Coordinates of C-alpha atoms and ligand atoms in Angstrom, one line a residue:
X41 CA -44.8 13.7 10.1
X42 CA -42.0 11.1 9.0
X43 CA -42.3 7.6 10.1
X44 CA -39.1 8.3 12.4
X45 CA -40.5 11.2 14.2
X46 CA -43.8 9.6 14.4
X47 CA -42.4 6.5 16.3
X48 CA -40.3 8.5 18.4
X49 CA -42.8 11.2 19.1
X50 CA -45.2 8.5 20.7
X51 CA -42.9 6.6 22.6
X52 CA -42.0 9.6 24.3
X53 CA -45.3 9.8 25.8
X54 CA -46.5 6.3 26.2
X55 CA -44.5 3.0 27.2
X56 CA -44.8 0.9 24.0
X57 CA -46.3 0.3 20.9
X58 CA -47.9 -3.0 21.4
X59 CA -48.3 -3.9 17.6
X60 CA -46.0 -1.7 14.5
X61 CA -49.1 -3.2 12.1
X62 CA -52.2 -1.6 14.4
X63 CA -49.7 1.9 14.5
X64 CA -49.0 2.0 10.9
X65 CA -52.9 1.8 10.3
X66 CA -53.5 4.4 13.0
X67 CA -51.0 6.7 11.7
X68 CA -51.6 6.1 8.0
X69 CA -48.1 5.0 7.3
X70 CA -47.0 2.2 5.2
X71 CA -45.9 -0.7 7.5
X72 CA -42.6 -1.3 5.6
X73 CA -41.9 2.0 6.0
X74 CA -42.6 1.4 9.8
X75 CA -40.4 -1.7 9.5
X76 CA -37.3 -0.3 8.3
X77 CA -37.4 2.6 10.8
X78 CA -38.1 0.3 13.6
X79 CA -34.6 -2.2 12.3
X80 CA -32.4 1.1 12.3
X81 CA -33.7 2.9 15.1
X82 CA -32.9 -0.9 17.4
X83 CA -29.6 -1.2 15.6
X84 CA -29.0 2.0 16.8
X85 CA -30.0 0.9 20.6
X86 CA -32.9 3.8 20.6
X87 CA -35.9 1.4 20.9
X88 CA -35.5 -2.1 22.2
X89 CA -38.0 -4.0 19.6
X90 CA -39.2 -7.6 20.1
X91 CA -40.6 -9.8 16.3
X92 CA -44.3 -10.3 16.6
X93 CA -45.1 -13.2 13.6
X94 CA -48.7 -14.1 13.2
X95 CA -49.9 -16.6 10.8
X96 CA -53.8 -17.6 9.7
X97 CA -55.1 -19.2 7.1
X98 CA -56.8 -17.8 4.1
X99 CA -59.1 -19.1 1.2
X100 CA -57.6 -19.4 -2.4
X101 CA -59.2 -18.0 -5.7
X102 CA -60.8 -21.4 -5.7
X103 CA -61.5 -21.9 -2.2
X104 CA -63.3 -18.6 -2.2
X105 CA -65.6 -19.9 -6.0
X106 CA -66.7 -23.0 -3.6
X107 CA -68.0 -20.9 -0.5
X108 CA -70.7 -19.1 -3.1
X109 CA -70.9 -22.2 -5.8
X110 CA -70.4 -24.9 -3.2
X111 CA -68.2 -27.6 -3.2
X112 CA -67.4 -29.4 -6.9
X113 CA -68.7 -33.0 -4.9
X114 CA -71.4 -31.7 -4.2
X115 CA -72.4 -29.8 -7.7
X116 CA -72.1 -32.7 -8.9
X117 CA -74.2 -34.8 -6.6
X118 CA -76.9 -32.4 -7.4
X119 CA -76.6 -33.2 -11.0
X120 CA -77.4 -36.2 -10.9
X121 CA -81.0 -37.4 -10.6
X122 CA -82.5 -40.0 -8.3
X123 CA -82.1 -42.3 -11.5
X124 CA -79.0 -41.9 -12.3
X125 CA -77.4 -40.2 -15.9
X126 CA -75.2 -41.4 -18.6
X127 CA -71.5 -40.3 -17.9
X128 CA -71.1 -38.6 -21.3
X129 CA -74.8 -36.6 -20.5
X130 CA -73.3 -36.0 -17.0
X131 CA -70.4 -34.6 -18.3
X132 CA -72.6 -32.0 -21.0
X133 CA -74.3 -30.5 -17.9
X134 CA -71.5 -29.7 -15.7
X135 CA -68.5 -27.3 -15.7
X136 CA -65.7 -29.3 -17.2
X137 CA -63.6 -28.8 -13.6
X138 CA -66.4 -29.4 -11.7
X139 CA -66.7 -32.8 -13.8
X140 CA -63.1 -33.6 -13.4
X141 CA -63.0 -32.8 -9.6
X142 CA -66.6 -33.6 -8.3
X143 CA -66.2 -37.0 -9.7
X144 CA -63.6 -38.0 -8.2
X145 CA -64.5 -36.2 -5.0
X146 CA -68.0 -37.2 -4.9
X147 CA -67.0 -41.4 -5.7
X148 CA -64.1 -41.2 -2.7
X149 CA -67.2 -39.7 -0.4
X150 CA -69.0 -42.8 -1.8
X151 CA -71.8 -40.4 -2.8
X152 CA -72.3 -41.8 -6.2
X153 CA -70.7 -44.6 -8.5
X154 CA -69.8 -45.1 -11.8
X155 CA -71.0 -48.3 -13.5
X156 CA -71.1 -48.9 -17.5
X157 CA -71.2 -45.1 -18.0
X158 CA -74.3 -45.2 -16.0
X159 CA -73.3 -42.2 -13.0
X160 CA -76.1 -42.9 -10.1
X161 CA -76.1 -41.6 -6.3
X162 CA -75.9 -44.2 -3.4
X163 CA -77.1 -41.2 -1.0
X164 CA -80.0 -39.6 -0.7
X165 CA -78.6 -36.8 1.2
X166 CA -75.0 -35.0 1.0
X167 CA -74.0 -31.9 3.7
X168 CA -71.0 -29.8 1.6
X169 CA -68.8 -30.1 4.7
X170 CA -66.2 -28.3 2.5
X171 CA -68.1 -25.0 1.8
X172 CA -69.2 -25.1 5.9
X173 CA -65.5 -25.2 6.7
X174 CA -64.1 -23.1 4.0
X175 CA -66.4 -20.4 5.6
X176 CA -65.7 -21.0 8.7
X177 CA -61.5 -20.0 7.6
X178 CA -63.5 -17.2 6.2
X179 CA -65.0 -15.7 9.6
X180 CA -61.7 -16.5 11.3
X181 CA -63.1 -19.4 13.1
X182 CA -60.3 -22.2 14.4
X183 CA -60.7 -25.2 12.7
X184 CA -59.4 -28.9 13.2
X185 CA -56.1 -29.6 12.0
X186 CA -57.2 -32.5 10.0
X187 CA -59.9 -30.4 8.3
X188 CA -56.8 -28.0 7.5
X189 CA -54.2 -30.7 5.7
X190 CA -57.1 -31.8 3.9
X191 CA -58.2 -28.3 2.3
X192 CA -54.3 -27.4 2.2
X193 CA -54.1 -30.5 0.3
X194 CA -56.8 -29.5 -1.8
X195 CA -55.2 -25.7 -2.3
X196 CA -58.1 -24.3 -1.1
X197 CA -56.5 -22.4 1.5
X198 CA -53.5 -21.0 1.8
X199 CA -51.4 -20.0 5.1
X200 CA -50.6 -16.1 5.5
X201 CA -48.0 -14.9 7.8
X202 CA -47.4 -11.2 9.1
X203 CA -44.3 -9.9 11.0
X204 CA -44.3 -7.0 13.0
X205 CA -43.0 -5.6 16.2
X206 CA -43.6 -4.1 19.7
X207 CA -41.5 -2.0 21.0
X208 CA -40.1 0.6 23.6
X209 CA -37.8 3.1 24.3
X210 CA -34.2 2.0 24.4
X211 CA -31.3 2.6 26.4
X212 CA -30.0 5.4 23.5
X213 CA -33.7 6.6 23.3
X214 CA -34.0 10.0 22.6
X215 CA -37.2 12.0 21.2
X216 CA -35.1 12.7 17.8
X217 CA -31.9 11.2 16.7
X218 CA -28.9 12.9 16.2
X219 CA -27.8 11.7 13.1
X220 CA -24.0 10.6 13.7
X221 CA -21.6 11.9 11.3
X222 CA -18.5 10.2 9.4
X223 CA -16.3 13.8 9.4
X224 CA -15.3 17.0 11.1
X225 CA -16.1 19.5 8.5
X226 CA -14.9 23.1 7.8
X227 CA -18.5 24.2 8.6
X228 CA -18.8 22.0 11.4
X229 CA -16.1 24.1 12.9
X230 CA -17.2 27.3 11.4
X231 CA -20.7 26.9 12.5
X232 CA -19.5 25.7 15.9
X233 CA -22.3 22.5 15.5
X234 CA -19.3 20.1 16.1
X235 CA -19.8 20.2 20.3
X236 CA -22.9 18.9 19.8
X237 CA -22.1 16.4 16.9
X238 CA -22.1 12.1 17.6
X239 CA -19.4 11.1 15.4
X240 CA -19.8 7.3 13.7
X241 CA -17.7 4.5 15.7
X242 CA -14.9 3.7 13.2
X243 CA -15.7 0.3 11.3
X244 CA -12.0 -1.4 11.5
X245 CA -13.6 -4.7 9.7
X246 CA -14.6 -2.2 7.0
X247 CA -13.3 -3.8 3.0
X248 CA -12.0 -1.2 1.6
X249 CA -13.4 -0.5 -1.8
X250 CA -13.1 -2.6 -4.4
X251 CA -10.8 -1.7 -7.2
X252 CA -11.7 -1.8 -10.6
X253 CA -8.2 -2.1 -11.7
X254 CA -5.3 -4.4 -12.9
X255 CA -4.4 -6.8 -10.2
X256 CA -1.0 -7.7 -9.9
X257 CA 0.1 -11.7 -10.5
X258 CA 1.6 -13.5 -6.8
X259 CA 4.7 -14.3 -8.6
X260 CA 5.0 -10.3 -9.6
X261 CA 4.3 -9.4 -5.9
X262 CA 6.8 -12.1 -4.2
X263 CA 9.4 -10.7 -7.3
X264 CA 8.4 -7.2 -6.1
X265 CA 9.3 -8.4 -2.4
X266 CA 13.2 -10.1 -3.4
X267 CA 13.9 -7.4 -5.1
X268 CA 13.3 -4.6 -2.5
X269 CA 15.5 -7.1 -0.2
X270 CA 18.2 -7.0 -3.1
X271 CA 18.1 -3.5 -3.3
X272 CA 18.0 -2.7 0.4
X273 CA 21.3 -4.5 0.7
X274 CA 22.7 -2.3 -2.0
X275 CA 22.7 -4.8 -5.1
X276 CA 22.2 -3.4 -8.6
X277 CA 19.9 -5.3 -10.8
X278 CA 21.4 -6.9 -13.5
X279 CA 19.5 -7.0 -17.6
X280 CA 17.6 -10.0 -18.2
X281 CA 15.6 -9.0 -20.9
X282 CA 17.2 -11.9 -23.5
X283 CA 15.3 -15.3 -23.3
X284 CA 17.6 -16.4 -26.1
X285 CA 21.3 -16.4 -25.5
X286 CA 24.3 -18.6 -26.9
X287 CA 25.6 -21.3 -25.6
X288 CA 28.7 -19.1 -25.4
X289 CA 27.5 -17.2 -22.5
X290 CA 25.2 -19.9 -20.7
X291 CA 27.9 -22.5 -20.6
X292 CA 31.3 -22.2 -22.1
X293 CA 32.2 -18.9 -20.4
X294 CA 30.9 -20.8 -16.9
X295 CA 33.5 -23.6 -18.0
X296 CA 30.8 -26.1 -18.4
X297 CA 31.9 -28.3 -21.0
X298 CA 30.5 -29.4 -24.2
X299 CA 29.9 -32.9 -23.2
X300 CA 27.9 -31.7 -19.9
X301 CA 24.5 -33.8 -20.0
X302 CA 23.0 -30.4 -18.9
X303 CA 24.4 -29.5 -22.6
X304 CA 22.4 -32.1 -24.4
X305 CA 19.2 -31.2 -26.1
X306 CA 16.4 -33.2 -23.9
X307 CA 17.8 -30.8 -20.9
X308 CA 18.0 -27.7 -23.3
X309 CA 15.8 -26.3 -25.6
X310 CA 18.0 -25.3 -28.7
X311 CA 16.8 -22.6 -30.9
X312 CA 16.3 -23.7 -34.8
X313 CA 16.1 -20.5 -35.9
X314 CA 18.5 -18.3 -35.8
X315 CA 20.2 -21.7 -34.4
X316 CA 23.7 -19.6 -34.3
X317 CA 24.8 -16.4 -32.1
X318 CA 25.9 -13.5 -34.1
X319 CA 28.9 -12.4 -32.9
X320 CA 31.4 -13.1 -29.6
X321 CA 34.3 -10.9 -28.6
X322 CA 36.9 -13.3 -30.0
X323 CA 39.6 -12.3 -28.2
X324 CA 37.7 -13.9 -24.8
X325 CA 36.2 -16.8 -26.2
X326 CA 40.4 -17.6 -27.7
X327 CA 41.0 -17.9 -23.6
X328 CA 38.0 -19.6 -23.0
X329 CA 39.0 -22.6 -25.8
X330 CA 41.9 -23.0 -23.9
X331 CA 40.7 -22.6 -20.6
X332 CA 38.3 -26.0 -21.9
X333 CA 41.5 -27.4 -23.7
X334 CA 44.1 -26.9 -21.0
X335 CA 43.7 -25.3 -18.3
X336 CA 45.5 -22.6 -17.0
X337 CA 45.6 -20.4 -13.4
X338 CA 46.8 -23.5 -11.9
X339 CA 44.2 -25.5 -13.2
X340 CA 44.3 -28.4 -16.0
X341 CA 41.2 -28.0 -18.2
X342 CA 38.8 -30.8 -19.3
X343 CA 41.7 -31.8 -22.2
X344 CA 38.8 -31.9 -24.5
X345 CA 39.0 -30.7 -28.3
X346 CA 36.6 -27.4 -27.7
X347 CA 34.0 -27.1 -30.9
X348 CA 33.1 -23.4 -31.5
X349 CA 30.4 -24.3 -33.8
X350 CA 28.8 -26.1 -30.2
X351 CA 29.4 -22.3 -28.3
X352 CA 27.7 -21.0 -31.3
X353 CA 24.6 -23.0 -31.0
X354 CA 21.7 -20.4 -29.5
X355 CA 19.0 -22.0 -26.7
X356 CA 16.7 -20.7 -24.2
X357 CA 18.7 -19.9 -21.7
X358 CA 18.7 -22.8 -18.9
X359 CA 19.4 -20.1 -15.8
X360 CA 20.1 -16.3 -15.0
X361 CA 23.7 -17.0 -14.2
X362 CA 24.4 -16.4 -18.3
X363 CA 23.5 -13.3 -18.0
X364 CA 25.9 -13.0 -14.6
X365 CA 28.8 -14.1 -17.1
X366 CA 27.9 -11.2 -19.2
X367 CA 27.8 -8.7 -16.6
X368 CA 31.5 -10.3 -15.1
X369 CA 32.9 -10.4 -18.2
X370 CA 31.6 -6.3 -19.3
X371 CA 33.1 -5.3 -15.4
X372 CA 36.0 -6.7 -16.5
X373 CA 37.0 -4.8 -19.4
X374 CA 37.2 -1.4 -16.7
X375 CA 39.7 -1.2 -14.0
X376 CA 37.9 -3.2 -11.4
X377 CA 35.7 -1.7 -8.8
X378 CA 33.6 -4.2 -6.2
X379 CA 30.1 -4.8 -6.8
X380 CA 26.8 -6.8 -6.0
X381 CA 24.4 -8.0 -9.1
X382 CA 21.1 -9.7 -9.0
X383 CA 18.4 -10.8 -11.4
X384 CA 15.2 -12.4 -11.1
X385 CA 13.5 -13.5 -14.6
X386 CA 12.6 -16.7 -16.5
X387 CA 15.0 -19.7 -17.2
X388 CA 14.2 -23.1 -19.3
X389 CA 14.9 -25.9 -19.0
X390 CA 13.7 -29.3 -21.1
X391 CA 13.2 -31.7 -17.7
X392 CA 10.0 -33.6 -16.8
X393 CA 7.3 -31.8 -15.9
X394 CA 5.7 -32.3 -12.5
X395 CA 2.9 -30.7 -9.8
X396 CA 5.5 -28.7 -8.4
X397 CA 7.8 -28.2 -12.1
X398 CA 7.2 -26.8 -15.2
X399 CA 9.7 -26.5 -18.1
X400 CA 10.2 -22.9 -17.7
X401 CA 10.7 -21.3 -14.0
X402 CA 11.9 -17.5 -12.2
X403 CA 15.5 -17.5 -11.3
X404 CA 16.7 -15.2 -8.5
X405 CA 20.3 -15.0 -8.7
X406 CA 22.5 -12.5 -6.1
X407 CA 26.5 -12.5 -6.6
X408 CA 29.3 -10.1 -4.9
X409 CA 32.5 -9.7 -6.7
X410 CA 35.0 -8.1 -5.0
X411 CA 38.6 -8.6 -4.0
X412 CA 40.1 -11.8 -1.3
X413 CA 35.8 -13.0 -0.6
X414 CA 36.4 -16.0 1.0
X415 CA 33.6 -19.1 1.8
X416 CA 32.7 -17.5 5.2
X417 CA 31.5 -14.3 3.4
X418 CA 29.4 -16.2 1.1
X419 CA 28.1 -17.7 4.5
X420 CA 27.5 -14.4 6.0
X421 CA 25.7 -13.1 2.9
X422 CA 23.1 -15.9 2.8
X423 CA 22.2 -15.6 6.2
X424 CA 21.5 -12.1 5.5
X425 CA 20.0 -12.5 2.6
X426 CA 17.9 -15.5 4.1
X427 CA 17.2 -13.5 7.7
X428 CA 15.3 -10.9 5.7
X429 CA 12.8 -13.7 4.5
X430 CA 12.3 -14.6 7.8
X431 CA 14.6 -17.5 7.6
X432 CA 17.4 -17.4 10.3
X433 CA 17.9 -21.0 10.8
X434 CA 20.6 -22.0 7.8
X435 CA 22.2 -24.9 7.6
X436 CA 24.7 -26.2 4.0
X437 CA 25.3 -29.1 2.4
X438 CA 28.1 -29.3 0.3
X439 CA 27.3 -30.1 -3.3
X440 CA 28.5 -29.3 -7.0
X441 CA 28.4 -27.4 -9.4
X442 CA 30.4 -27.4 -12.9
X443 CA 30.9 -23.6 -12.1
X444 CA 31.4 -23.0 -8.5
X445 CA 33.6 -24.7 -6.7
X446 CA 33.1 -24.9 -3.4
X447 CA 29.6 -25.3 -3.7
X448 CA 26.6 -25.4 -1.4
X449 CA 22.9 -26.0 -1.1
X450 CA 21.4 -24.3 1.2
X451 CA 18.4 -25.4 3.7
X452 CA 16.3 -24.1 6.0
X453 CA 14.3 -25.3 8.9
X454 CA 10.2 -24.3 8.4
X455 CA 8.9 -23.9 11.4
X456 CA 5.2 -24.7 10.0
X457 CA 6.2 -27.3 8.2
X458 CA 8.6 -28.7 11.3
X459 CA 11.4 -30.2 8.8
X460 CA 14.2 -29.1 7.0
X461 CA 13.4 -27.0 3.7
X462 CA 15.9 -26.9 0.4
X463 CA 16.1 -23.4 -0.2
X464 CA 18.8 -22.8 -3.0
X465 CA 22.2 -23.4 -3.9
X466 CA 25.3 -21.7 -3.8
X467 CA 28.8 -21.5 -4.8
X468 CA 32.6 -19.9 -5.3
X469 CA 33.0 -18.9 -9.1
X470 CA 35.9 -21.0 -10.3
X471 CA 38.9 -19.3 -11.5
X472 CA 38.5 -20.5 -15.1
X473 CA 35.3 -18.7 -15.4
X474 CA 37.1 -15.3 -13.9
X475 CA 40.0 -15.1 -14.8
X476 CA 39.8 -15.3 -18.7
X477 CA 37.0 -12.7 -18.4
X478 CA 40.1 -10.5 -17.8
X479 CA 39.4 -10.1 -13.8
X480 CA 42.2 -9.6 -11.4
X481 CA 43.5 -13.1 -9.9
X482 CA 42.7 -11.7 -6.3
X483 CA 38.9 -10.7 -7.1
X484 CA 36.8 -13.7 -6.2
X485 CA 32.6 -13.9 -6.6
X486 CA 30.3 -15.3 -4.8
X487 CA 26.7 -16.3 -5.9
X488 CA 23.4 -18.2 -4.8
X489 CA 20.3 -18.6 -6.6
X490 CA 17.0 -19.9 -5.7
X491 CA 13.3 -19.9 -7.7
X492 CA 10.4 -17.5 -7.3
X493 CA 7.7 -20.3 -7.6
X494 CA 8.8 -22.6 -4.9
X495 CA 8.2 -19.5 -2.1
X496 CA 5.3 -18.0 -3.8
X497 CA 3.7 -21.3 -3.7
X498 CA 4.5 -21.8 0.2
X499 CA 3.4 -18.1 0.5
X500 CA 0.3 -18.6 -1.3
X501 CA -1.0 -22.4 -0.3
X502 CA -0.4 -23.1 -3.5
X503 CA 0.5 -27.3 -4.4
X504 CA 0.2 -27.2 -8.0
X505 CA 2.2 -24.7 -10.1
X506 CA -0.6 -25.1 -12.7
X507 CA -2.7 -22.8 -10.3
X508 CA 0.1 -20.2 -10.5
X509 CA 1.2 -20.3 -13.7
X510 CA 0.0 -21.3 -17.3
X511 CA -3.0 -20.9 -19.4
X512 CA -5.2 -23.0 -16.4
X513 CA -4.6 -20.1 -13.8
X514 CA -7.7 -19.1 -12.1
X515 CA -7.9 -15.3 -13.0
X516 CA -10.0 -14.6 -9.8
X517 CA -7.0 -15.9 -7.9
X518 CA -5.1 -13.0 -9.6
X519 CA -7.9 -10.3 -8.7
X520 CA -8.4 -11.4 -4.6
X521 CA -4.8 -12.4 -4.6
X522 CA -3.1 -11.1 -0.4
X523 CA -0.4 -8.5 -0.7
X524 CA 2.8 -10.5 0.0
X525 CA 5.0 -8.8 2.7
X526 CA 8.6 -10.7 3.5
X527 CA 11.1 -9.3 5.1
X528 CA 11.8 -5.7 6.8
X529 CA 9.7 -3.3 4.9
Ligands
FB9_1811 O1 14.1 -22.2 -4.6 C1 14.2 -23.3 -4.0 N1 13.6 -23.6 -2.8 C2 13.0 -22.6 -2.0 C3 13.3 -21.3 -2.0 C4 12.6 -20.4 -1.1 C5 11.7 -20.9 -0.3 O2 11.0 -19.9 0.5 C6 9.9 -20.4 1.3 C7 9.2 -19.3 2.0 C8 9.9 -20.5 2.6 C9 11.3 -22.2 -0.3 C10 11.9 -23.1 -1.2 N2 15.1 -24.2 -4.5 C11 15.8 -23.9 -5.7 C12 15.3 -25.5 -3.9 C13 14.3 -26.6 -4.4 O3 13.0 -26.0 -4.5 C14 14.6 -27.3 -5.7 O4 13.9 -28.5 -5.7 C15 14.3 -26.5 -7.0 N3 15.3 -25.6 -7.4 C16 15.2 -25.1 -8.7 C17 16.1 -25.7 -9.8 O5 15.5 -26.9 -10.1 C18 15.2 -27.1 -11.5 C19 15.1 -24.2 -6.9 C20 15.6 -23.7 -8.2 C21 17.0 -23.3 -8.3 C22 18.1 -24.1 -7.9 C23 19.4 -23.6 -7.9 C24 19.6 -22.3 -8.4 C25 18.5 -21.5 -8.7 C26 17.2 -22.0 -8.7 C27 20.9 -21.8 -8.4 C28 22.0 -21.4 -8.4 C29 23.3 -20.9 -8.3 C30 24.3 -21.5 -7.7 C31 25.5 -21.0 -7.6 C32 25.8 -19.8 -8.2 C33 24.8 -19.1 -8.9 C34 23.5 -19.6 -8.9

């Protein structure tokens, strides 16, 4: 009989067991054994069990030596004769620990003292208290507390505890437990067993199992997240896969001109080699010279001599809106048709770096080109953009930028943080970044653009970009890493 049956079989005929430790014995089962069945079968609510801890004290390896050799004190009382004995003889005729020990013992008892090597008794007569007591431990006797410190003290005894239970039937009692299952099987049903089956209550708190996988980066799961917004409000992604572009297409063709501080090399990091772009479709950068130069579509330029060898120079590119030029540009060699880009990928920039800035960040970049878009659609688009984030309280400040004009940063009110929260900025393409891409004078774009860090880090409690990204980032953050879920899904 199993331990299980065995404490269910008795309990169906009597009220209790009293003590798990007397059953075990009577049933010939290890106690353990009776333990564990006694902790599932309460979890289970089919015995009701109640701890029974006892506790006594029992003798060591050397308490036990004293009760049949007597006490060290006391050995070496005996050892000495009414005359007393030369320390160094003393020590010859004695068991070195019994030396050691009994000395000691037997001079704080004021039994015998030591006096120019001469060891002599100052009793005549010594009871081994110790030996009396250690065997009264032995024959379960109580002893006073005072005698116990000082054997405890002495490691002579040591305390033993014992846990057990008593127990009786519970309110799920039953004389043999139907063993509830996790599924409904094919045989179950076949069999017909299931009426009679107890299923397992579902464990919603449950982990699920730990997946020895790759674990995706925040920033990859809040990219992830902006770009299922971008798609769902039928944006094409545009390609970012060129960190290095020419100044060409990062500033000139945004008609940001050469003497832009933004243009200067502690704000940009120039490339030394290959320092100079390849090729440019010449035609286009002719109207972008004079675009610089003069003007033109109404407006008057910067009247600046424009340097190609300065467009030629190649960098790391300081924002994703070089790659927007490039796609503006490539729609406007085609008969025009409306669409909506976005891009989310690395920019650099040479600044000061700080807690919250690195020299390198994410862009995210949306535009919509498309013919007579006026400021109030760029309006409209951010607070649908925004609304699908979870922010629905905009508000703009107007602002500049050397290729948008109007331009606007965008804020929005945190409700956890109670204040006002920059966002992004945003802005109107000027005509002399359209229109000597070859677009029609009535298509107009609009565009905003915001980082990935800043709302991963809000997302993610995160204060120091350091802890997101860099050499320093903690990879168990990466493995235990939330899913991020903004917006609709
Ligand atoms: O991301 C920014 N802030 C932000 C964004 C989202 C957000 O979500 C939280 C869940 C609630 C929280 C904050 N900002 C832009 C604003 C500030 O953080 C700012 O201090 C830092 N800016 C970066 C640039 O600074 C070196 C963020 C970055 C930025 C700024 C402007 C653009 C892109 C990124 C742009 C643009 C643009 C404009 C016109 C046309 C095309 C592109």
């Amino acid at each position: 009989m199993g331990a299980e049956e065995a404490v269910l079989s008795f309990l169906e005929s009597n009220e209790e067991i009293s003590d798990s430790g007397k059953f075990s014995a009577t049933i010939g089962i290890d106690h353990n054994e009776i333990v564990n069945i006694i902790k599932s079968l309460h979890g289970f609510r089919l015995v009701d069990a109640q701890d029974i801890k006892r506790e006594w004290w029992v003798l060591t390896d050397e308490g036990r030596s004293y009760t049949v050799a007597g006490s060290p004190e006391v050995q070496l009382f005996l050892a000495v004769p009414p005359e007393g004995i030369p320390r160094e003889e003393l020590q010859k005729k004695v068991d070195p620990t019994v030396f050691k020990i009994g000395c000691s013992q037997a001079i704080k008892n004021k039994w015998v003292e030591m006096g120019k090597g001469l060891v002599s008794r100052k009793v005549q007569h010594v009871e081994d208290r110790v030996k009396d007591l250690l065997k009264q431990i032995q024959d379960g006797e109580v002893i006073d507390a005072k005698d116990i410190d000082e054997l405890k003290r002495r490691k002579l005894i040591a305390l033993q505890t014992w846990k057990g239970y008593s127990l009786r039937k519970g309110p799920n009692f039953a004389p043999k437990r139907v063993k509830a299952v996790t599924d409904l099987t094919r045989e179950h049903l076949q069999k017909g067993d299931w009426k009679g089956l107890e299923f397992k209550d579902y464990n919603y708190n449950a982990r699920g199992a730990t997946l020895e996988a790759g674990h995706l980066h925040p920033l990859l799961k809040v990219r992830e997240q902006f770009r299922k917004i971008f798609l769902q409000m039928g944006f094409e992604e545009m390609p970012t896969n060129n960190f290095v572009e020419s100044s060409f297409w990062n500033f000139d063709a945004l008609f940001q001109p050469q003497q832009h501080p933004a243009r200067d090399s502690h704000d940009t990091f120039f490339l030394q080699d290959p320092s100079t772009t390849k090729q440019l479709p010449e035609d286009y950068v002719e109207r972008v010279k004079h675009v610089h130069e003069s003007g033109g579509h109404g407006s008057r330029g910067y009247g600046y001599e424009w340097k190609r060898e300065e467009a030629d120079k190649n960098l790391l590119r300081t924002h994703t809106t070089a790659v927007s030029s490039r796609m503006l540009y490539l729609l406007a060699q085609k008969p025009f048709s409306p669409r909506r880009y976005f891009s989310i990928d690395r920019v650099f920039r040479n600044e000061a770096v700080d807690r919250t800035h690195l020299a390198e960040f994410h862009q995210i970049e949306g535009l919509v080109c498309d013919r007579g878009l006026t400021l109030g659609d760029l309006i409209g688009v951010l607070h649908d953009f925004f609304a699908r984030l979870g922010m629905s309280k905009l508000r703009f400040k107007p602002a500049y930028n050397p290729y948008t004009e109007p331009s606007m940063e965008i804020f929005s009110y945190h409700e956890g943080f109670k204040k006002w929260v920059e966002v992004g900025n945003s802005g109107m393409f000027r005509p002399e970044m359209l229109l000597p891409m070859g677009l029609p004078e009535d298509v107009s774009v609009i565009a905003w653009g915001l980082s990935l860090e800043r709302p991963t880090m809000i997302l993610y409690g995160i204060d120091n970009i350091r802890d997101l990204f860099g050499h320093k980032v903690d990879l168990g953050l990466i493995q235990t890493n939330p899913i991020c879920r903004l917006g609709v899904q």
